[in-house]
XYZ file of C-alpha atoms in Angstrom:
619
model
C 14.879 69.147 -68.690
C 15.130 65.298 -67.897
C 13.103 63.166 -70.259
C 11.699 60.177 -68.706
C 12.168 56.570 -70.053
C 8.686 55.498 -71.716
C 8.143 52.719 -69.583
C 7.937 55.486 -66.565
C 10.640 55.858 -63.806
C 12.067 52.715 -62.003
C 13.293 53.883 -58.923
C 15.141 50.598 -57.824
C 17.293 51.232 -61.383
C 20.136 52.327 -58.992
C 20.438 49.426 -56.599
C 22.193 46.094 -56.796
C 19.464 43.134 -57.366
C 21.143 41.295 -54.022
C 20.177 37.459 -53.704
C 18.615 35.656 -51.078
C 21.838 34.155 -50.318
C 23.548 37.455 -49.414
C 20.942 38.599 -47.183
C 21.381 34.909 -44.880
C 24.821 35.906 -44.846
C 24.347 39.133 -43.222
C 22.018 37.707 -40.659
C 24.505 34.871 -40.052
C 27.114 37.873 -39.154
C 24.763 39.240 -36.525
C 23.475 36.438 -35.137
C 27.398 35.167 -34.551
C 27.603 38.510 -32.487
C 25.054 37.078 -30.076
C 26.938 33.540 -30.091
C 24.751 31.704 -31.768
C 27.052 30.020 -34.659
C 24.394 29.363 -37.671
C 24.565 29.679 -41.249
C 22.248 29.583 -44.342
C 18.955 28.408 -44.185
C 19.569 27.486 -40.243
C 20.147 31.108 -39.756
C 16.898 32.171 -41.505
C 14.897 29.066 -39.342
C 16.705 31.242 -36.051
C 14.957 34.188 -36.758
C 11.615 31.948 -37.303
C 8.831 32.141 -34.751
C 6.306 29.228 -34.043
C 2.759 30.448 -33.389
C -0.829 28.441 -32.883
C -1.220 25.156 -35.069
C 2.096 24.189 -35.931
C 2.250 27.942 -38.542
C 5.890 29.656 -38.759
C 6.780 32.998 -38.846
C 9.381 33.679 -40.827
C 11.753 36.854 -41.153
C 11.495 37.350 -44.399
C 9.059 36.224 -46.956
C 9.659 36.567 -50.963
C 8.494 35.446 -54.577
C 9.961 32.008 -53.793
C 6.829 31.851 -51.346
C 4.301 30.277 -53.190
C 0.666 30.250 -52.445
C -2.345 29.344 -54.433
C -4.025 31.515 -56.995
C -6.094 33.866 -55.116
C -8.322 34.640 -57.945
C -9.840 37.655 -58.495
C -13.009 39.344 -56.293
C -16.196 37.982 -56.935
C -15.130 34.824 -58.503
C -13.988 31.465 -57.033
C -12.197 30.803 -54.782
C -13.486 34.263 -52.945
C -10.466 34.106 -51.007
C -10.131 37.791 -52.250
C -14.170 38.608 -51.329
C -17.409 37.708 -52.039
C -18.006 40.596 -54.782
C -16.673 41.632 -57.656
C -16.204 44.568 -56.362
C -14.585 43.916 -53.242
C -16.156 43.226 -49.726
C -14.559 46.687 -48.503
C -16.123 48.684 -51.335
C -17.874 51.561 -49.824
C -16.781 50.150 -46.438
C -17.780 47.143 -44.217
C -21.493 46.712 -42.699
C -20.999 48.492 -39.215
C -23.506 45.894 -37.091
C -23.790 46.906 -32.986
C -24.408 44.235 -30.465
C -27.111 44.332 -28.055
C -27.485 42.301 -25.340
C -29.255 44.575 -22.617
C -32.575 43.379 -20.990
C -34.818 46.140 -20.895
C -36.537 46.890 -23.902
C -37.137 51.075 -23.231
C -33.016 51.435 -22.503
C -32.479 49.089 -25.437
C -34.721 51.149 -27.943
C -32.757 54.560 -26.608
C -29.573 53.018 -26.978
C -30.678 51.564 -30.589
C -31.766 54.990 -32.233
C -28.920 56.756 -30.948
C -26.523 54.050 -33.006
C -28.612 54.353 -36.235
C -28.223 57.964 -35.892
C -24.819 57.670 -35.824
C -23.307 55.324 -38.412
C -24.300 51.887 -37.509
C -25.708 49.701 -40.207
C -27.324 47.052 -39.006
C -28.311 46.069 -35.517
C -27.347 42.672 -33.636
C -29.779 41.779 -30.335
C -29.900 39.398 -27.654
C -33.360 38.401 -27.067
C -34.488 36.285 -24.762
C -34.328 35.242 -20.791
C -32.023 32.269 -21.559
C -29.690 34.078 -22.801
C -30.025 37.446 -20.599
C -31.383 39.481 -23.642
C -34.504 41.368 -24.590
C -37.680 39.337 -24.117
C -39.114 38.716 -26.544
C -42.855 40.454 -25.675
C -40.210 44.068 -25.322
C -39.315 43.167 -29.154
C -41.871 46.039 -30.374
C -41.211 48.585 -27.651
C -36.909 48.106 -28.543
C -37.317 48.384 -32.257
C -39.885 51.486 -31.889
C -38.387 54.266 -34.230
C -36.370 52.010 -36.359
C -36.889 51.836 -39.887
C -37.330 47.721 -40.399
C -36.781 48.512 -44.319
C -33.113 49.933 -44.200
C -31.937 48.772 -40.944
C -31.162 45.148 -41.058
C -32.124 43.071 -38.022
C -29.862 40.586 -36.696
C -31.117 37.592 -34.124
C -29.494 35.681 -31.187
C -32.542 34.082 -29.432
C -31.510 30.654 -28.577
C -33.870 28.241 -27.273
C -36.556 31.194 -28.326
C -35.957 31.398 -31.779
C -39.379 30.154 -32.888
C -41.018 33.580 -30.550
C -38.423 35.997 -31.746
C -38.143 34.896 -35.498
C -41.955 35.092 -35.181
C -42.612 38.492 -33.802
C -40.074 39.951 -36.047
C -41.574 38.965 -38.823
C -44.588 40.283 -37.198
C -43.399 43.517 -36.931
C -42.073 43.515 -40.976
C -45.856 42.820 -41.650
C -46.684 45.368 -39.428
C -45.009 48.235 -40.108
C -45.496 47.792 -43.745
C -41.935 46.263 -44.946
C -42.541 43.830 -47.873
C -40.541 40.780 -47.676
C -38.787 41.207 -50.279
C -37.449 44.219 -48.362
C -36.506 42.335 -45.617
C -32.797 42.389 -44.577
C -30.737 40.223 -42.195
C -30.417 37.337 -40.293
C -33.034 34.714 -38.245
C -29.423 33.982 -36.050
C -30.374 30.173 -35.635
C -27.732 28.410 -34.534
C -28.514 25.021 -33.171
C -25.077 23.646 -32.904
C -22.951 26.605 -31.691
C -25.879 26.791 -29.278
C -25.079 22.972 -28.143
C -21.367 23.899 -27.947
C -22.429 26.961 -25.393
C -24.710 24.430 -23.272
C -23.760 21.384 -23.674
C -27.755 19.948 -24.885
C -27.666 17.802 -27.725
C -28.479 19.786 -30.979
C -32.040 19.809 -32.555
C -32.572 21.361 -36.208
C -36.122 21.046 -36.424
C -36.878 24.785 -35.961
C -33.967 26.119 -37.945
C -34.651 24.326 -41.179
C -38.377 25.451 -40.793
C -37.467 28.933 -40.773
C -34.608 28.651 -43.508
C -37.598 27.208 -45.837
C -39.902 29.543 -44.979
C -37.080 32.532 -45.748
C -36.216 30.862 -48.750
C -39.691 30.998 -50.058
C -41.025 34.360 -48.811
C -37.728 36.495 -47.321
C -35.415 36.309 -49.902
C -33.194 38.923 -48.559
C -33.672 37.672 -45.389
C -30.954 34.330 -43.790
C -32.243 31.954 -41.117
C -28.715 30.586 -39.940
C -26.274 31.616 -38.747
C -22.816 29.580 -37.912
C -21.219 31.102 -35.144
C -17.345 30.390 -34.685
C -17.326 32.609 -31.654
C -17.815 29.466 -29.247
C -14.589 27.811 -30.402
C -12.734 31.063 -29.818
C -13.861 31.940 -26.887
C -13.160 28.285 -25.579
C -9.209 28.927 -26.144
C -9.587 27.661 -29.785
C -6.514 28.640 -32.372
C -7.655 30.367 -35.707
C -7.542 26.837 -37.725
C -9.547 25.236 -34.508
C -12.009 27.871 -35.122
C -12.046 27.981 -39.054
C -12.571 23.902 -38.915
C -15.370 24.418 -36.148
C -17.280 26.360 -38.609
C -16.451 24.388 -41.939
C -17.989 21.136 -40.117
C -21.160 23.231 -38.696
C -21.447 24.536 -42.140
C -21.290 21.433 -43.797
C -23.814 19.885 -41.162
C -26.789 22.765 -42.208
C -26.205 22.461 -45.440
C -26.572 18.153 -45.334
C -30.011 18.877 -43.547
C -30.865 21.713 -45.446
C -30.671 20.421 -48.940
C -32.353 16.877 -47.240
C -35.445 18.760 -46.427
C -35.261 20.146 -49.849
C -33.764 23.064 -50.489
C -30.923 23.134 -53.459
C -27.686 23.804 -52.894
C -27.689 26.882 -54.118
C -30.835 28.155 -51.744
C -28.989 26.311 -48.792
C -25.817 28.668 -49.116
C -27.744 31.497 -49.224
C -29.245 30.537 -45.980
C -26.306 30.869 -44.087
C -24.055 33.600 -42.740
C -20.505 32.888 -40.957
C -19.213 34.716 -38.012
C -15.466 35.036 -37.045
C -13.339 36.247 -34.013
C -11.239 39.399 -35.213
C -8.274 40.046 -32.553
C -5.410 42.551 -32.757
C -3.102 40.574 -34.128
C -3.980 41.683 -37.445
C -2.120 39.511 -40.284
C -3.897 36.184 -38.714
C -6.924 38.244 -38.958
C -6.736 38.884 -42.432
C -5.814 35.421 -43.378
C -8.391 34.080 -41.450
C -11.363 35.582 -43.494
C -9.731 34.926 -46.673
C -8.856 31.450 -45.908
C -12.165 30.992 -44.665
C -14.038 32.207 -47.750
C -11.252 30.004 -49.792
C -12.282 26.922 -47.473
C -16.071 27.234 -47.791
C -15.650 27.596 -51.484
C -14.101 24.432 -51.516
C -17.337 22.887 -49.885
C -19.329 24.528 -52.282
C -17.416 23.327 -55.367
C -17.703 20.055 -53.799
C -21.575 19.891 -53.513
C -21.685 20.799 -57.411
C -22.530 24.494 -56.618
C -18.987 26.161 -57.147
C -20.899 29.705 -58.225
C -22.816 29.707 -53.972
C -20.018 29.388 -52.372
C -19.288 33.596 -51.913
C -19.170 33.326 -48.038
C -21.294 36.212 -46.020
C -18.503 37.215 -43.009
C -19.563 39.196 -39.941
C -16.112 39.634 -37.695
C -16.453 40.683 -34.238
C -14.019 41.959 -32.117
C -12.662 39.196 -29.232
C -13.975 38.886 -26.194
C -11.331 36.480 -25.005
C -8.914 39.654 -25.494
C -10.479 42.310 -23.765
C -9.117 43.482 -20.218
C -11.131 44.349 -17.227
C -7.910 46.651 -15.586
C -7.090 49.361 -18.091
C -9.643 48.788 -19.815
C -9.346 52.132 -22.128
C -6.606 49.767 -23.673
C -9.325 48.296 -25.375
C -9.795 50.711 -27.932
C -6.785 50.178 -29.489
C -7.250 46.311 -29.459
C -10.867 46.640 -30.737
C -9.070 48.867 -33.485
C -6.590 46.681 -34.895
C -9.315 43.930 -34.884
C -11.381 46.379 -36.663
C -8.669 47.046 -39.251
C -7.554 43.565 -39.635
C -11.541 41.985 -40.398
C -12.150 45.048 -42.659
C -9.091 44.357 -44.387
C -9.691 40.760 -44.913
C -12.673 41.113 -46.189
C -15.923 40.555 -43.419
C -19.027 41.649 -44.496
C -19.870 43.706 -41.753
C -17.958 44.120 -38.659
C -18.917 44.379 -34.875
C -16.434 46.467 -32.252
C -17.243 45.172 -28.746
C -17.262 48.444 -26.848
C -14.055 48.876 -24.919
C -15.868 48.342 -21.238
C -17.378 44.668 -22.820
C -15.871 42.763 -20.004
C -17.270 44.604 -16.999
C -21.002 44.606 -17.858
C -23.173 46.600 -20.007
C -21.550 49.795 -21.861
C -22.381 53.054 -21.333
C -23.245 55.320 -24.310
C -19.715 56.350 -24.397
C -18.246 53.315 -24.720
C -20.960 52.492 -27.731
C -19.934 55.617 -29.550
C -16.016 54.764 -29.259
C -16.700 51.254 -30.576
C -19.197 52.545 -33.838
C -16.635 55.343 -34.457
C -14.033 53.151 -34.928
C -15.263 51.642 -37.524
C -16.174 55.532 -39.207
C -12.716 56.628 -38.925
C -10.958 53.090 -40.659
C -13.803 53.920 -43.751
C -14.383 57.511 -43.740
C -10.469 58.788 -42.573
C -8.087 55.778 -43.458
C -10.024 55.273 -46.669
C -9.111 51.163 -46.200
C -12.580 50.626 -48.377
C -11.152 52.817 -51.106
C -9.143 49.500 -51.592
C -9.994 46.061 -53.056
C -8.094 42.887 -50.681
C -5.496 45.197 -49.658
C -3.427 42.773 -48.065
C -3.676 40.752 -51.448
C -0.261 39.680 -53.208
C 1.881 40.348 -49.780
C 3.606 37.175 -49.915
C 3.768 36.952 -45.880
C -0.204 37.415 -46.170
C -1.167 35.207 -48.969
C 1.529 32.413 -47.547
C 0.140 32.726 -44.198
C -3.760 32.401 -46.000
C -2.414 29.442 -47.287
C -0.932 27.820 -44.795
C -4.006 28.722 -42.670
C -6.612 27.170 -44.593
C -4.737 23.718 -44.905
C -4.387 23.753 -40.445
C -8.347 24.014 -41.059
C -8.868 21.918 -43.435
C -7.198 19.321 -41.428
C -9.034 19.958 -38.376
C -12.274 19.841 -40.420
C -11.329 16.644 -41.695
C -10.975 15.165 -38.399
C -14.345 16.465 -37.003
C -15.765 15.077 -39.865
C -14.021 11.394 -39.352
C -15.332 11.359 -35.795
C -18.844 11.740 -37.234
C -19.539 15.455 -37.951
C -19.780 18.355 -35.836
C -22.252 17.049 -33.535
C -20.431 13.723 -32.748
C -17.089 15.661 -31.720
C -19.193 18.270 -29.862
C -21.247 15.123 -27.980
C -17.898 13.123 -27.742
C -15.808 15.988 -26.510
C -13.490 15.242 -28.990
C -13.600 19.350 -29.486
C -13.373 20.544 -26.273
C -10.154 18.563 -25.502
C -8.655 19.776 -28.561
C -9.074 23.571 -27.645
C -8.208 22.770 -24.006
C -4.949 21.295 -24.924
C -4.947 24.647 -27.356
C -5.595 26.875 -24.336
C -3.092 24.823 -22.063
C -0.451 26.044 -24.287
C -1.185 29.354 -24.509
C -2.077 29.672 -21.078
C 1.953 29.004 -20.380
C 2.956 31.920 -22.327
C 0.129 34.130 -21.160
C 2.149 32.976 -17.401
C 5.280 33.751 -19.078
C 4.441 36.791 -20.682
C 5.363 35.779 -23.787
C 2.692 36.520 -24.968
C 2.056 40.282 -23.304
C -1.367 41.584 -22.051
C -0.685 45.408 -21.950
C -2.140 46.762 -18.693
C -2.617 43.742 -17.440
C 0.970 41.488 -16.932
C 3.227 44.695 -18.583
C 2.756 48.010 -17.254
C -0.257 47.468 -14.877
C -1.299 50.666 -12.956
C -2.012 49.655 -9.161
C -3.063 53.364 -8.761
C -5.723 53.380 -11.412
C -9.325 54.267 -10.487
C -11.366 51.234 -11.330
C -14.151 51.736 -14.156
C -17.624 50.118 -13.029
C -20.674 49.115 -14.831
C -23.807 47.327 -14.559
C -23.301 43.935 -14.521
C -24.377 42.106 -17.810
C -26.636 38.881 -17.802
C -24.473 35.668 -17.763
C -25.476 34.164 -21.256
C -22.696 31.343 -19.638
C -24.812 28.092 -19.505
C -23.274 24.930 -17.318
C -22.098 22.350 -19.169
C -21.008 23.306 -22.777
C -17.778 24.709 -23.356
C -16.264 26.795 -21.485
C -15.637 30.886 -22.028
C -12.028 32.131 -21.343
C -10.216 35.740 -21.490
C -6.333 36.272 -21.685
C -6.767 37.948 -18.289
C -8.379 35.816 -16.064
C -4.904 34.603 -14.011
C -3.647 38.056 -13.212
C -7.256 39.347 -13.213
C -7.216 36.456 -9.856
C -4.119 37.687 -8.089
C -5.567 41.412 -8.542
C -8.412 40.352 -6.669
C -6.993 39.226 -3.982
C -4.314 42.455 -3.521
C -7.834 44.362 -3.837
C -9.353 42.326 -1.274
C -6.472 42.921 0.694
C -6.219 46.453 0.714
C -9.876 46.968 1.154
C -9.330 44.711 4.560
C -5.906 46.364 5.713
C -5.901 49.686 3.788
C -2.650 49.130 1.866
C -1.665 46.353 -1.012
C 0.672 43.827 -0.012
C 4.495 45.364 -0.871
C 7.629 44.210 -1.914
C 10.980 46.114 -1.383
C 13.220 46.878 -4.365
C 16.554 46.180 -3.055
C 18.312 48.709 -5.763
C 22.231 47.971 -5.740
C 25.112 50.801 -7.357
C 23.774 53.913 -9.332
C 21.161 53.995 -11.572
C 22.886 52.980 -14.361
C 23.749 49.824 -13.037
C 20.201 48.335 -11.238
C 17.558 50.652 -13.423
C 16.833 48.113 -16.163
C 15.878 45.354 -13.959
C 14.435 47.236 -10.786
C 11.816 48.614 -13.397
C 11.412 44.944 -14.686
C 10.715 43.810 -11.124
C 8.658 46.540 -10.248
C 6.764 45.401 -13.186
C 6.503 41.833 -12.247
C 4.962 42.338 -8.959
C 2.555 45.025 -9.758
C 1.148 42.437 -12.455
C 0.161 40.356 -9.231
C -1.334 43.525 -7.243
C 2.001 43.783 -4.814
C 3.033 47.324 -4.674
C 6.754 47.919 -4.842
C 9.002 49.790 -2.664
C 11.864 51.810 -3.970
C 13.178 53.973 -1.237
C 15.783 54.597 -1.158
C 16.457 54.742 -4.882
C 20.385 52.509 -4.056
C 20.843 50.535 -0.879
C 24.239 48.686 0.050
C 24.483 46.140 2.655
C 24.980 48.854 5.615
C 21.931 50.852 4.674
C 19.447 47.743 3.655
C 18.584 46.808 7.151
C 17.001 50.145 7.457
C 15.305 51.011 4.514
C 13.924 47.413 4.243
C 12.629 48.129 7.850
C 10.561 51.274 6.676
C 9.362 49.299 3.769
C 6.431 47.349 5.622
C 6.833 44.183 3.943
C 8.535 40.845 4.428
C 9.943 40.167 0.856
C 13.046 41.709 -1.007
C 13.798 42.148 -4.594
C 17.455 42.589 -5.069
C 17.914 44.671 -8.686
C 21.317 45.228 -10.231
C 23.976 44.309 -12.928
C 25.418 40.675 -12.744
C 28.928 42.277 -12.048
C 27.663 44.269 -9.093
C 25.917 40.728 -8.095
C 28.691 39.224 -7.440
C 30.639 42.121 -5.875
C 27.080 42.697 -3.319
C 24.342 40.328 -3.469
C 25.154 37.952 -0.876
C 25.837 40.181 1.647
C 22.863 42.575 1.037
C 20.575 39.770 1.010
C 22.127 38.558 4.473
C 20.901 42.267 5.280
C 17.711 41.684 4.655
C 17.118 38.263 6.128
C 18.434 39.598 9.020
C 15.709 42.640 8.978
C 12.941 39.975 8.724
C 12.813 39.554 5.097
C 11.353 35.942 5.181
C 11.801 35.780 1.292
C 14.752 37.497 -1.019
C 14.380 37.359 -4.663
C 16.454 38.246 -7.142
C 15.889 40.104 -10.704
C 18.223 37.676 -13.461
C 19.271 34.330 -14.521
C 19.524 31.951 -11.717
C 23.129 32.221 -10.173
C 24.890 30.871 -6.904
C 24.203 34.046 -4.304
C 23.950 33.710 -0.382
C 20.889 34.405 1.057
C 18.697 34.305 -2.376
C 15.329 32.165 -2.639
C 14.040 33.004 -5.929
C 14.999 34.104 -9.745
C 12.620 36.550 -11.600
C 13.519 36.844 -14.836
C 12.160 37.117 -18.442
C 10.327 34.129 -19.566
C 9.927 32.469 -15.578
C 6.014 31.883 -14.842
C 4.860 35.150 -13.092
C 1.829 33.729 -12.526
C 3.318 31.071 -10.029
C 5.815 33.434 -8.867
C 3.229 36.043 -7.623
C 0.880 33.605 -6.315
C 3.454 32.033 -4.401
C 4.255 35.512 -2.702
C 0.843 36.175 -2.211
C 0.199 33.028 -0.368
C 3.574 33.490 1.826
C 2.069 37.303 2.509
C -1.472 35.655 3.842
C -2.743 37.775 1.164
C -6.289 35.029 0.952
């Protein structure tokens, strides 16, 4: 029988303790194999990735990677959560949007979430922005226990009607207010950013006295980052955004009166969760770490536990293939339980076509269930807390936002950069950039610009009223420039009964021309154009032919660069001289007769398939 050690079993007790040093070395050895000649930390920095606001990702992260103290849950900072406990303890508020119109379909839709594992509910009210009215507040809410179910506004202009009848409705279906749960939803200066009217705060410093008096479990404001995201904004864009609205309610909030103290508690914060789930996490936790700071600042250290609701992004969601949503939606949902939100909203996966259908509801609650109830993630206090990558990236996070705050808050506060447009040309130039990969496909949109189905039967839904007002900032989705060339292939084949084609001019055996033909069939189904591989192999006797039968004008040639330069010029003659008014080929630009075009990775699809569209007359 083995006795173990009394201070328990160490399994690393067999391996070498290597250094950092040794491990550059190895990566110095393979990166020589791919002829890049680097060594020591420059080896390390090739491995490195730049992302949004300057951050690096680096290969391999350590104990020398220092980061602040997070503290511990409960306690200041809060970049660890707002409760001793843990913000994930007995799992995350699950909090359904609502943003249909009529108040019968709304109330259906409404009981059959509470029924089914939704916590709290979230609803649109009001014409402006295409939501309940506010007279069809009763009729929606009939059924719903007021008392347990918390109640969550977005009323706009109409704030002052809805905040009103709810509370009408507490009175009258017996719900004390001290019972009272959830939030008023004003929001004067997100609102601003949507419309581009100048802010007033009358109304929502009314209602936060009147809640801090009477509803004490009830918030009037609420600062929405969702505006700054949805504009293109990076993470630290979007984090600043809200630090400076924050900072604005609380100035006229504690002028009217109220401490502090009752001015924190006032507020709730609302966040962007996408699937890239490490920036995720370190976005809640910087932000709680960030508005702690602001509370420490104002002389009330102990108010500054930030309330979080994360929803999942619109800007990410895909009208084609949309069922690809779900998994976005759940790596979003992971990534904002993880990190700590307070109760988390999954845009059902059909968000982007119009209003969901019961289905669609049910997949986005249950995700939610399953990341509690069958992942157990709540089972867990911060459990991205000590990963070095995490709590570096947390760090390096909340000092982008800082920054950004900072300047808002030299050009006046958040209603002098929103007046001044000093934000909106900072998250265009943001969306600029990222618009270039998105063309690039650096940045991937599965379903969309990798691995689009042409053949896919379109999913339809009713559409959903525009809440998009003229004039404020503008709302953009990853999508939108392949979502236009799609349109125009479907106009086109609902006009001529077939999409616009391109022939795959295979070259040698499959061996040889698979790799890339699949890349270029890949490229031009992103833009709608259907390709054309048959034959499977063409040489430059049996091109003319096959490029005949094809039905198209334009040629792809696919192959190795060896068999290139053995075939490419004199299959492209081939072609030219079959019609083919355009000849591209699939690799690094080279010197090859009868070529127009390079696709390769990293070129901008986007220009390349609008280009062939417009040389196809595809309008």
């Amino acid at each position: 029988m083995t006795v173990l050690p009394a201070d328990g079993l160490s399994l690393a007790a067999e391996f070498p303790d290597p250094a950092h040093e040794q491990w550059q070395s190895l990566v110095e050895g393979v990166l020589r194999k791919s002829g890049k000649d680097v060594s020591g930390s420059a080896a390390e920095e090739a491995l490195s990735t730049t992302v949004e606001d300057g951050l690096i990702t680096r290969p391999l992260y350590t104990s020398r990677d220092d980061a602040p103290d997070a503290g511990l849950p409960g306690f200041a900072p809060f970049t660890r959560g707002g409760k001793p406990e843990g913000s994930t303890a007995g799992g995350w508020g699950v909090r359904q949007r609502h943003g249909t119109p009529d108040p019968a379909r709304l109330n259906e839709a409404v009981l059959a979430d509470l029924e089914n594992g939704v916590t709290s509910l979230w609803l649109t009210v009001g014409d402006a922005g295409g939501g309940v009215p506010v007279s069809g507040l009763a009729r929606a809410l009939a059924g719903v226990h007021l008392d347990l179910a918390p109640v969550v506004l977005d009323a706009g202009d109409e704030l002052d009607a809805a905040a009103t009848e709810l509370l009408r409705l507490y009175a009258e279906r017996g719900v004390s207010p001290q019972s009272a749960r959830g939030s008023l939803g004003a929001d004067p200066l997100g609102q601003a950013a949507r419309s581009g009217t100048a802010p007033d705060l009358t109304a929502a410093v009314h209602w936060a006295q009147r809640c801090a008096r009477e509803y004490p479990g009830l918030r009037a404001l609420t600062v929405d980052a969702m505006p700054y995201h949805e504009a293109g904004g990076s993470a630290a864009q979007e984090l600043g955004s809200s630090l400076a609205t924050g900072v604005a309610y609380l100035r006229a909030l504690t002028e009217s009166g109220l401490s502090v103290e009752e001015a924190c508690a006032q507020l709730e914060f609302r966040y962007a969760a996408t699937a890239d789930q490490f920036l995720t996490i370190a976005k809640l936790r910087a932000a709680r770490r960030l508005w702690a700071r602001v509370a420490e600042v104002c002389g009330a250290a102990g108010a500054g536990a930030q309330r979080q609701h994360a929803v999942t992004s619109p800007v990410m969601m895909t009208r084609r293939d949309p069922w690809v949503n779900m998994l976005r939606t759940t790596l979003a949902c992971l990534g904002a339980g993880v990190g700590g939100a307070d109760a988390v909203t999954v845009l059902p996966f059909d968000h982007a076509l119009g209003l969901p259908d019961a289905f669609a509801r049910r997949i986005a609650r249950n995700t939610s269930t399953i990341l509690v109830e069958e992942s157990h993630l709540a089972r867990v206090i911060d459990p991205a807390g000590g990963s070095w990558y995490v709590e570096r990236l947390t760090d390096e996070l909340a000092d982008a936002a800082w920054a950004f705050f900072q300047e808002i808050e030299r050009a006046g506060g958040q209603a002098a950069a929103l007046d001044s447009a000093m934000i909106a040309e900072r998250l265009a130039a943001t969306w600029a950039a990222r618009k270039k990969n998105l063309a690039r496909r650096k940045e991937p949109i599965t379903g969309v610009s990798e691995f689009p189905q042409l053949s896919e039967r379109a999913v339809e839904r009713e559409a959903a009223p525009s809440a998009v007002a003229p004039g404020g900032l503008p709302v953009v989705r990853r999508d939108e420039a392949f979502e236009a060339l799609r349109a125009r292939s479907d106009a086109h084949l609902a006009a001529t009964g077939r999409r616009p084609r391109v022939f795959i001019a295979a070259l040698g055996p499959a061996a040889a021309h698979t790799a890339r033909a699949s890349f270029a069939a890949n490229l031009f189904q992103a833009g709608g154009i259907e390709p054309v591989h048959e034959p499977v192999e063409v040489d430059a006797s049996s091109a003319r032919a096959a490029f005949a039968a094809a039905g198209t004008d334009v040629a792809c040639l696919c192959s190795s660069d060896a068999l290139y330069a053995e075939q490419a010029g004199e299959v492209a003659g081939a072609l030219v001289s079959a019609g083919a008014q355009r000849v591209y080929l699939a690799g690094r630009p080279g010197d090859y007769a009868g070529v127009d075009e390079h696709v390769h990775a990293g070129c901008d699809v986007v220009a390349v398939l609008s280009s062939v569209l417009d040389r196809m007359g595809v309008a």
